[in-house]
CSV table of C-alpha atoms and ligand atoms in Angstrom, one decimal:
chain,number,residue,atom,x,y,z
Q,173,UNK,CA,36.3,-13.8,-77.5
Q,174,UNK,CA,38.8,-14.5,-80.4
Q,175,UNK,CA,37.3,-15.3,-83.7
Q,176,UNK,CA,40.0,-17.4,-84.6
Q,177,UNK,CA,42.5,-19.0,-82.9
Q,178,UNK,CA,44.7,-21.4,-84.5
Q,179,UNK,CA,47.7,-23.4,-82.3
Q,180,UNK,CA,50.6,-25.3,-83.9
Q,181,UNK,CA,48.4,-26.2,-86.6
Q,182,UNK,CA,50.3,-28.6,-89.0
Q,183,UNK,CA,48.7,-29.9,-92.1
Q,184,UNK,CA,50.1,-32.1,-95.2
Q,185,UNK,CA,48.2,-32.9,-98.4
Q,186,UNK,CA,50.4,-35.8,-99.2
Q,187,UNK,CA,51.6,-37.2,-96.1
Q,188,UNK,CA,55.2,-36.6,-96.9
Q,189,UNK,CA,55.8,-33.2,-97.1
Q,190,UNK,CA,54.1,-30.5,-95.0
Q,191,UNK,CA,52.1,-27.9,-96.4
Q,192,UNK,CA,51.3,-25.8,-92.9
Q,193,UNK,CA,54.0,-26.1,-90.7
Q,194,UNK,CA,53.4,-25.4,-87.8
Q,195,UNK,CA,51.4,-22.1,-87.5
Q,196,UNK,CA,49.7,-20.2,-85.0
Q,197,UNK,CA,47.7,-16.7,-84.8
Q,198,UNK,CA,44.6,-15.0,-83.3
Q,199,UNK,CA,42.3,-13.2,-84.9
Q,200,UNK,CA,39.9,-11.0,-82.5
Q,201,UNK,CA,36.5,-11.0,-82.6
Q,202,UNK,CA,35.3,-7.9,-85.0
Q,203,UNK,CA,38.6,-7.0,-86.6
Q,204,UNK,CA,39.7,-6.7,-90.2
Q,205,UNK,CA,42.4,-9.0,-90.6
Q,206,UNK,CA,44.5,-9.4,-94.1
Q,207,UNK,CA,46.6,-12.4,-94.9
Q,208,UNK,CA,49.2,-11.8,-97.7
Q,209,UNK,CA,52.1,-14.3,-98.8
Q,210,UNK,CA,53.4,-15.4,-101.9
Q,211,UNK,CA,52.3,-18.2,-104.4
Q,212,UNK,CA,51.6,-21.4,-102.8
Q,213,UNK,CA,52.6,-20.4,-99.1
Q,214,UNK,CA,49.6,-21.8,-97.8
Q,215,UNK,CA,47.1,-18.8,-97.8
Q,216,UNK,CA,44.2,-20.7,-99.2
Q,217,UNK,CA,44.8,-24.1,-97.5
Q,218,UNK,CA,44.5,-22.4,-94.3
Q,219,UNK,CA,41.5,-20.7,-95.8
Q,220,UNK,CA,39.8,-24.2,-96.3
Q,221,UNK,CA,41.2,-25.2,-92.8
Q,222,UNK,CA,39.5,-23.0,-91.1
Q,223,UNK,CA,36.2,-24.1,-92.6
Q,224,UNK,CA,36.5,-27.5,-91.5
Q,225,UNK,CA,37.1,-28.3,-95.2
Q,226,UNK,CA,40.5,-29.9,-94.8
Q,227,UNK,CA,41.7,-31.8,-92.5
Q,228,UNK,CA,44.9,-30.6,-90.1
Q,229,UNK,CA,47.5,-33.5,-89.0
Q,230,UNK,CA,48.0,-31.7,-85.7
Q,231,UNK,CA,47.2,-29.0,-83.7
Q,232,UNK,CA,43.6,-27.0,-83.2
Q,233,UNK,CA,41.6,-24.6,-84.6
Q,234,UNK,CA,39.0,-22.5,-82.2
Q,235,UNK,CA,36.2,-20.5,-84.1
Q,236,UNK,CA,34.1,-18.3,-82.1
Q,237,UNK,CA,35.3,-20.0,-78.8
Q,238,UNK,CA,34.6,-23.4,-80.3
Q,239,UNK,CA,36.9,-26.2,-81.3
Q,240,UNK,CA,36.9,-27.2,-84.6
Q,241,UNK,CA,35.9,-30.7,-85.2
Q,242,UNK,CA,33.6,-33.3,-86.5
Q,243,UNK,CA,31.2,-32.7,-83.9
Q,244,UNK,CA,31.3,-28.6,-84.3
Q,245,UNK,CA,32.2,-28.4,-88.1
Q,246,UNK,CA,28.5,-27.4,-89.5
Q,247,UNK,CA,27.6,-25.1,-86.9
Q,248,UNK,CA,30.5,-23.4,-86.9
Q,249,UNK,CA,29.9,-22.8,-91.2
Q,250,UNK,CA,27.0,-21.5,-89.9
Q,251,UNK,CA,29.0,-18.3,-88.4
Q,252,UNK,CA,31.7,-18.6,-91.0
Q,253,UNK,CA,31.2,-17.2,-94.6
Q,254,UNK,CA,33.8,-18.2,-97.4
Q,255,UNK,CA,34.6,-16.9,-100.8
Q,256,UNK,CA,36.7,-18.4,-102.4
Q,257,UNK,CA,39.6,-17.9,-105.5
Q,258,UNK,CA,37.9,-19.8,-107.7
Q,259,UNK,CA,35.1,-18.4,-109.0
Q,260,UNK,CA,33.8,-21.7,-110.7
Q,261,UNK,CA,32.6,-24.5,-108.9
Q,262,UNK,CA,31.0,-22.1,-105.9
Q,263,UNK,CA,27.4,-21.7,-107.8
Q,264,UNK,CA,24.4,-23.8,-106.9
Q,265,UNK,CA,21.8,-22.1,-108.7
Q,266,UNK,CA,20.4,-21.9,-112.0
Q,267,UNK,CA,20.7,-17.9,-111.9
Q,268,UNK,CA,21.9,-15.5,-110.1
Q,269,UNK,CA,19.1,-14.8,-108.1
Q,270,UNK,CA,18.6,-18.4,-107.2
Q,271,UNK,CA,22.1,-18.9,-106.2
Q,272,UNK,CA,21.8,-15.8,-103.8
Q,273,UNK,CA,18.5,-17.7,-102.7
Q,274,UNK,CA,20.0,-20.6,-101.5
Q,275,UNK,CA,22.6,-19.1,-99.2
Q,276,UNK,CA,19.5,-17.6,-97.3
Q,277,UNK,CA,17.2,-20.6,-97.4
Q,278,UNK,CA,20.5,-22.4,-95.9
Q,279,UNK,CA,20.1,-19.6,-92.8
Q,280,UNK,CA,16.8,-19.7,-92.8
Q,281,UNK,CA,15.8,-16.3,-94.0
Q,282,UNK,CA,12.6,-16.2,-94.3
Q,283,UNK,CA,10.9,-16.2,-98.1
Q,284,UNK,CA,9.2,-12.7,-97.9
Q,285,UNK,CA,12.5,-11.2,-96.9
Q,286,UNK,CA,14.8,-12.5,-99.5
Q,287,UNK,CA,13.7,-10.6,-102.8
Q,288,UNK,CA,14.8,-8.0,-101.3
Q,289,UNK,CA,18.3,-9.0,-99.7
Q,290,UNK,CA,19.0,-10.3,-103.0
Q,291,UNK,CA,18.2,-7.3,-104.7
Q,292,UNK,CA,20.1,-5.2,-101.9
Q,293,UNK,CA,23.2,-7.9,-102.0
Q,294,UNK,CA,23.5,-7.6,-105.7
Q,295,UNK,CA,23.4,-4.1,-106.2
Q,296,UNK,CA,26.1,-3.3,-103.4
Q,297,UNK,CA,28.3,-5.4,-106.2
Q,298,UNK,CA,27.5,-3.8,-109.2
Q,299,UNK,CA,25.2,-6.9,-110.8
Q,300,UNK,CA,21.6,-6.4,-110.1
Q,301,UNK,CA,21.2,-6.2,-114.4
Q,302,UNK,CA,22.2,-10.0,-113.8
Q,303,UNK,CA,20.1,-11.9,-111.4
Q,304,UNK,CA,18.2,-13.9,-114.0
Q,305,UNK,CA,21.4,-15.0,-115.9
Q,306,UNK,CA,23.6,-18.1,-115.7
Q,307,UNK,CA,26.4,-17.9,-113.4
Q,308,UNK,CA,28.7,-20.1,-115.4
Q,309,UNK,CA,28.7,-18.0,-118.3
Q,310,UNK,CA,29.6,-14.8,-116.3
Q,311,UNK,CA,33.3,-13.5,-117.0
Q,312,UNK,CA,35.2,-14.0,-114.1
Q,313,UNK,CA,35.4,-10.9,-112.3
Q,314,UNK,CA,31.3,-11.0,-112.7
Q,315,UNK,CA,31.4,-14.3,-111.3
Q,316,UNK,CA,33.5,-13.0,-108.1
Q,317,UNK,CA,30.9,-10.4,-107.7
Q,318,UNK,CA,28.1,-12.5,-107.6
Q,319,UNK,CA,30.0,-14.8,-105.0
Q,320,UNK,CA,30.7,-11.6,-102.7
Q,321,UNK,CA,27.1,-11.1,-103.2
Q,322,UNK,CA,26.1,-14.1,-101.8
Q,323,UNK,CA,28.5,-13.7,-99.1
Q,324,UNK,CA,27.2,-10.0,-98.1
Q,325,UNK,CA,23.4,-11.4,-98.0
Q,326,UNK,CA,24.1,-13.7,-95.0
Q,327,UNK,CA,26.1,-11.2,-93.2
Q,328,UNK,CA,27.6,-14.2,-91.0
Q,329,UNK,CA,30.0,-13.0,-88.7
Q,330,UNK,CA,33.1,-14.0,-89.9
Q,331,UNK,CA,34.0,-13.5,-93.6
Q,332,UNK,CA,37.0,-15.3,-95.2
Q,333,UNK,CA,38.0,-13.7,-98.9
Q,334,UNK,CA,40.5,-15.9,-100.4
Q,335,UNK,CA,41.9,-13.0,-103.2
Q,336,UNK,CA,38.2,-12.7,-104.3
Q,337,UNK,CA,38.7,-9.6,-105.9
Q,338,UNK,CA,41.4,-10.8,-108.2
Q,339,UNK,CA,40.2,-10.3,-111.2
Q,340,UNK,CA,37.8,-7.2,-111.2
Q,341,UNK,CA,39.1,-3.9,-112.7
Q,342,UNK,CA,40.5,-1.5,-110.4
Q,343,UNK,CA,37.3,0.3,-109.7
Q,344,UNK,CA,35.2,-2.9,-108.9
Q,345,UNK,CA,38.0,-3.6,-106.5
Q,346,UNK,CA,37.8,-0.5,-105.2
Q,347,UNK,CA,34.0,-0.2,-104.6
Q,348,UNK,CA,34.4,-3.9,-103.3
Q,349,UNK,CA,36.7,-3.0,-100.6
Q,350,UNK,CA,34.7,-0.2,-99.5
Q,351,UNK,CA,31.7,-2.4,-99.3
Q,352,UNK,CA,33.9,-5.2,-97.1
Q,353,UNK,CA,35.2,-2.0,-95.2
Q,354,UNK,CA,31.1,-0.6,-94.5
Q,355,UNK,CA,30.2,-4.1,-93.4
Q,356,UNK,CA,33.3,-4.4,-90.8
Q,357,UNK,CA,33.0,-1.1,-89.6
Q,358,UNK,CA,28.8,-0.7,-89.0
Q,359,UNK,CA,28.0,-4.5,-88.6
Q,360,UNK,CA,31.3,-5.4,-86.8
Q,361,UNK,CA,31.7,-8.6,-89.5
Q,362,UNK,CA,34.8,-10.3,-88.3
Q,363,UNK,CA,36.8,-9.8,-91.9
Q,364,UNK,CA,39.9,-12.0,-93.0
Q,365,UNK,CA,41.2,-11.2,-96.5
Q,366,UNK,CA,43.9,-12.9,-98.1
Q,367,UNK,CA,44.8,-10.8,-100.9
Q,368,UNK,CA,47.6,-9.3,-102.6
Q,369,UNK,CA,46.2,-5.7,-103.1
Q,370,UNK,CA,48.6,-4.0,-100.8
Q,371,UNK,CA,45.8,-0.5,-100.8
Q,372,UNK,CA,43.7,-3.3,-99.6
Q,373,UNK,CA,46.3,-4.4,-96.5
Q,374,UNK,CA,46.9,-0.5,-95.8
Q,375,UNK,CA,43.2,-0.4,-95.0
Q,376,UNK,CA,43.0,-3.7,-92.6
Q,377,UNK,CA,43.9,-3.6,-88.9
Q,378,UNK,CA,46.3,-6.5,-88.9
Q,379,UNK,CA,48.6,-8.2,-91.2
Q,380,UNK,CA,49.4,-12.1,-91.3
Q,381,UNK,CA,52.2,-12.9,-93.7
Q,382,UNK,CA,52.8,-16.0,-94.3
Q,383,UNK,CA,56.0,-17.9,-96.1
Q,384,UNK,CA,56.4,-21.2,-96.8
Q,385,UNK,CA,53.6,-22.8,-94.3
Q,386,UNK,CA,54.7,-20.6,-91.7
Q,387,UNK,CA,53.6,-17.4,-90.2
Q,388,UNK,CA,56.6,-14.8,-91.4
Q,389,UNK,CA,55.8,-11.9,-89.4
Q,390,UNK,CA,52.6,-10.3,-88.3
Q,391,UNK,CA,51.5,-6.8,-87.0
Q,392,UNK,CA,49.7,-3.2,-87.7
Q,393,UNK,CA,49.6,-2.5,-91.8
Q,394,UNK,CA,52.8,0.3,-91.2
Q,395,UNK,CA,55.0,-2.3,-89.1
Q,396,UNK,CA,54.8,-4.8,-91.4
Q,397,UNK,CA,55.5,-2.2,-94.5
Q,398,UNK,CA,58.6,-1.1,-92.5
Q,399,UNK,CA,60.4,-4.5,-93.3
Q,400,UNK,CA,60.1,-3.7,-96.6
Q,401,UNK,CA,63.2,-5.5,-97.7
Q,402,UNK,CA,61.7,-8.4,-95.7
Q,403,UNK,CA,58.9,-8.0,-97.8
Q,404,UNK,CA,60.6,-7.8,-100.9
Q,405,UNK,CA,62.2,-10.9,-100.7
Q,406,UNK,CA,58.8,-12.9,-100.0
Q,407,UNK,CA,58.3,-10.9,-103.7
Q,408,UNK,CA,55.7,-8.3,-101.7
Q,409,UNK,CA,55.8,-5.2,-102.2
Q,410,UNK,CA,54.6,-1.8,-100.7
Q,411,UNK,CA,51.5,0.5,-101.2
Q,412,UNK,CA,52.1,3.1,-103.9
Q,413,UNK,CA,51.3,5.7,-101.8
Q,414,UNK,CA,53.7,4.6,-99.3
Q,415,UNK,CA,56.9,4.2,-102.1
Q,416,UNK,CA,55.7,7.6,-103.2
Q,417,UNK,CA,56.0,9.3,-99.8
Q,418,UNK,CA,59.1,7.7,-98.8
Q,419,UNK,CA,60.8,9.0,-101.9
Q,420,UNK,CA,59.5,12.1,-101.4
Q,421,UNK,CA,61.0,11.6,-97.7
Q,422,UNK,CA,64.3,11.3,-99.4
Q,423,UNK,CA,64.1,14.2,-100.9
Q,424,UNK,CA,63.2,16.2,-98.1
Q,425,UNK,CA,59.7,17.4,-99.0
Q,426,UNK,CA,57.9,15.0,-96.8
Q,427,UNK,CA,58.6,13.6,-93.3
Q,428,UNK,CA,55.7,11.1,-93.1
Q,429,UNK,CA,55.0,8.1,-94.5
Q,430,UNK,CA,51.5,7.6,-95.8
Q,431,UNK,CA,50.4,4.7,-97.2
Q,432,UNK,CA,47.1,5.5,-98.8
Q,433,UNK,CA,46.8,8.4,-102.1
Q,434,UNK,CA,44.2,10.5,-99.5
Q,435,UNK,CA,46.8,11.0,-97.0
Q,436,UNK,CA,49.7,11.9,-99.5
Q,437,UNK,CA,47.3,14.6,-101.7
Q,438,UNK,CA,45.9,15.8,-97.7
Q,439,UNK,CA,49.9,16.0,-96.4
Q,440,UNK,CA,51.0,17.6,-99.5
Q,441,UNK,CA,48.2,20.3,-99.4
Q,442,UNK,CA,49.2,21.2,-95.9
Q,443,UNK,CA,52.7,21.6,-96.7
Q,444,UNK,CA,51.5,24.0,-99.4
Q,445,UNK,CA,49.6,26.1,-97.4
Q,446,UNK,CA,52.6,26.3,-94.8
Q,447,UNK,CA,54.7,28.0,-97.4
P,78,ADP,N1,44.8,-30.1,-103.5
P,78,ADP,C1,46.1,-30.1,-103.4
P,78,ADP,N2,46.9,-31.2,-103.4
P,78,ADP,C2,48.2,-31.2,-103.2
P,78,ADP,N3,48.9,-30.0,-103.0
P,78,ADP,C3,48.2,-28.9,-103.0
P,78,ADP,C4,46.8,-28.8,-103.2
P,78,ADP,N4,46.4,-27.5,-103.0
P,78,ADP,C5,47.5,-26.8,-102.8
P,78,ADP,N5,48.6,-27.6,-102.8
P,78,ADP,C6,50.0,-27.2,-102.5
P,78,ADP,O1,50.1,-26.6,-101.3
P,78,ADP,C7,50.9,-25.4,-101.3
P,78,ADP,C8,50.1,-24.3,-100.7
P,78,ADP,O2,49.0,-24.0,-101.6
P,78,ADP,P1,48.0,-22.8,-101.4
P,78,ADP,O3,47.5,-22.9,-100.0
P,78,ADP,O4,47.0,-22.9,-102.4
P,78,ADP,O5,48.9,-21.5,-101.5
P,78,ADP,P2,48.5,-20.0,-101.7
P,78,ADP,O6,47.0,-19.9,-101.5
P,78,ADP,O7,49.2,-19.2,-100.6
P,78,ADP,O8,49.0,-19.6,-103.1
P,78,ADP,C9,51.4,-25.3,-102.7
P,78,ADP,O9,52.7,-25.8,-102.8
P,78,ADP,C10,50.4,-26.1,-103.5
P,78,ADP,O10,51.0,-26.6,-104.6
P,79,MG,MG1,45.5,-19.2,-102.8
């Protein structure tokens, strides 16, 4: 069973000019999935599509083998989990804790379990100093941890992350994706991303790009890197791993291309050891 799959989808927030144009992709069941674009090229409407919280002009949206529609729109949030890019206006509760809470009262977890999912959730983010303070006056990147938090203590089986790591430091995003990347790999989460950390796309499965409402290209990590000039154009760029091994491919100390640090440093090493 697909986790997603969207057909001709059209959408228009004004009726004039359309936004989505026409786009159409699967996304299997259990797969890590990144979608990566430029500015405004539709990644977050889709995003709110897919939750039933827009509204498309024309063509259909399947979620877990059900079409999305009036009728199926609240069960199917009950399988999708959204975070979305802005951190403000996605906190209910009075504190951290509570806000965490109120996710799980929404799945009905029950109340002796949820101390402790809370307390699990928001240490695997880095903020367990913070459940008893306010949300809104969190800095951003705290806030986007505490949304991811919320997000990991349902565990529903599709996650959507609309660039919700944008504005944590480079370790936070690091330890974030490795957290995303645990709950894919042991709990088989279905995981779309839209983000524009390429180190990120090198560790998904499949890459949607998207340009101007449509779907540009799509494919492994490594085929979609290849069009690099492709890429380049929709201003995208490449891993820095993967620049840094194809220059050293043109200088005839390499003949791979890696595109994360670990394989570069573990290529390099073997090299060394053959001369
Ligand atoms: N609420 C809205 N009303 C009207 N136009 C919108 C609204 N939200 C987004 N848009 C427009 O739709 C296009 C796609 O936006 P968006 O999906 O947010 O792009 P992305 O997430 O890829 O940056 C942009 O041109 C943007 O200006
Ligand atoms: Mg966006």
């Amino acid at each position: 069973m697909d986790a997603v799959n969207i057909k001709d989808l059209v959408f228009s927030y004004d009726e004039q000019h359309d936004t989505i144009k026409g786009i159409s992709f699967v996304i299997p069941k259990g797969s890590y999935t990144t979608i990566i674009g430029h500015n405004g090229s539709g990644k977050s409407t889709i995003a709110k599509l897919m939750i039933g919280l827009l509204e498309a002009k024309s063509g259909t949206i399947e979620i877990l083998g059900q079409k999305l529609d009036e009728s199926t729109v609240y069960s199917i949030r009950d399988h999708v989990g959204i975070v979305f890019q802005n951190p403000d206006n996605q906190f209910i509760g009075s504190t951290v804790a509570d806000d965490i809470a109120f996710g799980l009262e929404n799945h009905c977890v029950p109340q002796e379990k949820m101390q402790a999912i809370i307390e699990e959730s928001a240490a695997k983010v880095n903020m367990i100093n913070y459940l008893d303070s306010e949300p809104t006056k969190l800095s951003g990147g705290q806030k986007q941890r505490v949304a991811i938090a919320g997000i990991l203590a349902i565990e529903p089986e599709i996650i959507i992350f609309d660039e919700s790591t944008s504005m944590l430091d480079p370790q936070g995003k690091k330890s974030i994706n490795e957290q995303i990347k645990k709950l894919h790999e042991k709990k088989n989460v279905t995981i779309i991303s839209i983000t524009h950390d390429m180190e990120e796309v090198a560790q998904s499965e499949h890459v949607i790009v998207l340009k101007d409402g449509k779907v540009a290209m799509s494919g492994k990590p490594m085929e979609i890197f290849d069009k690099e000039e492709a890429l380049h154009e929709m201003k995208l760029d490449i891993p820095f791993a993967l620049k840094f091994s194809k220059e050293l491919k043109k200088e005839g100390i390499f003949d791979k291309n890696e595109c994360t640090l670990e394989g570069v440093v573990e290529a390099l090493c073997q090299l060394k050891q053959m001369n």
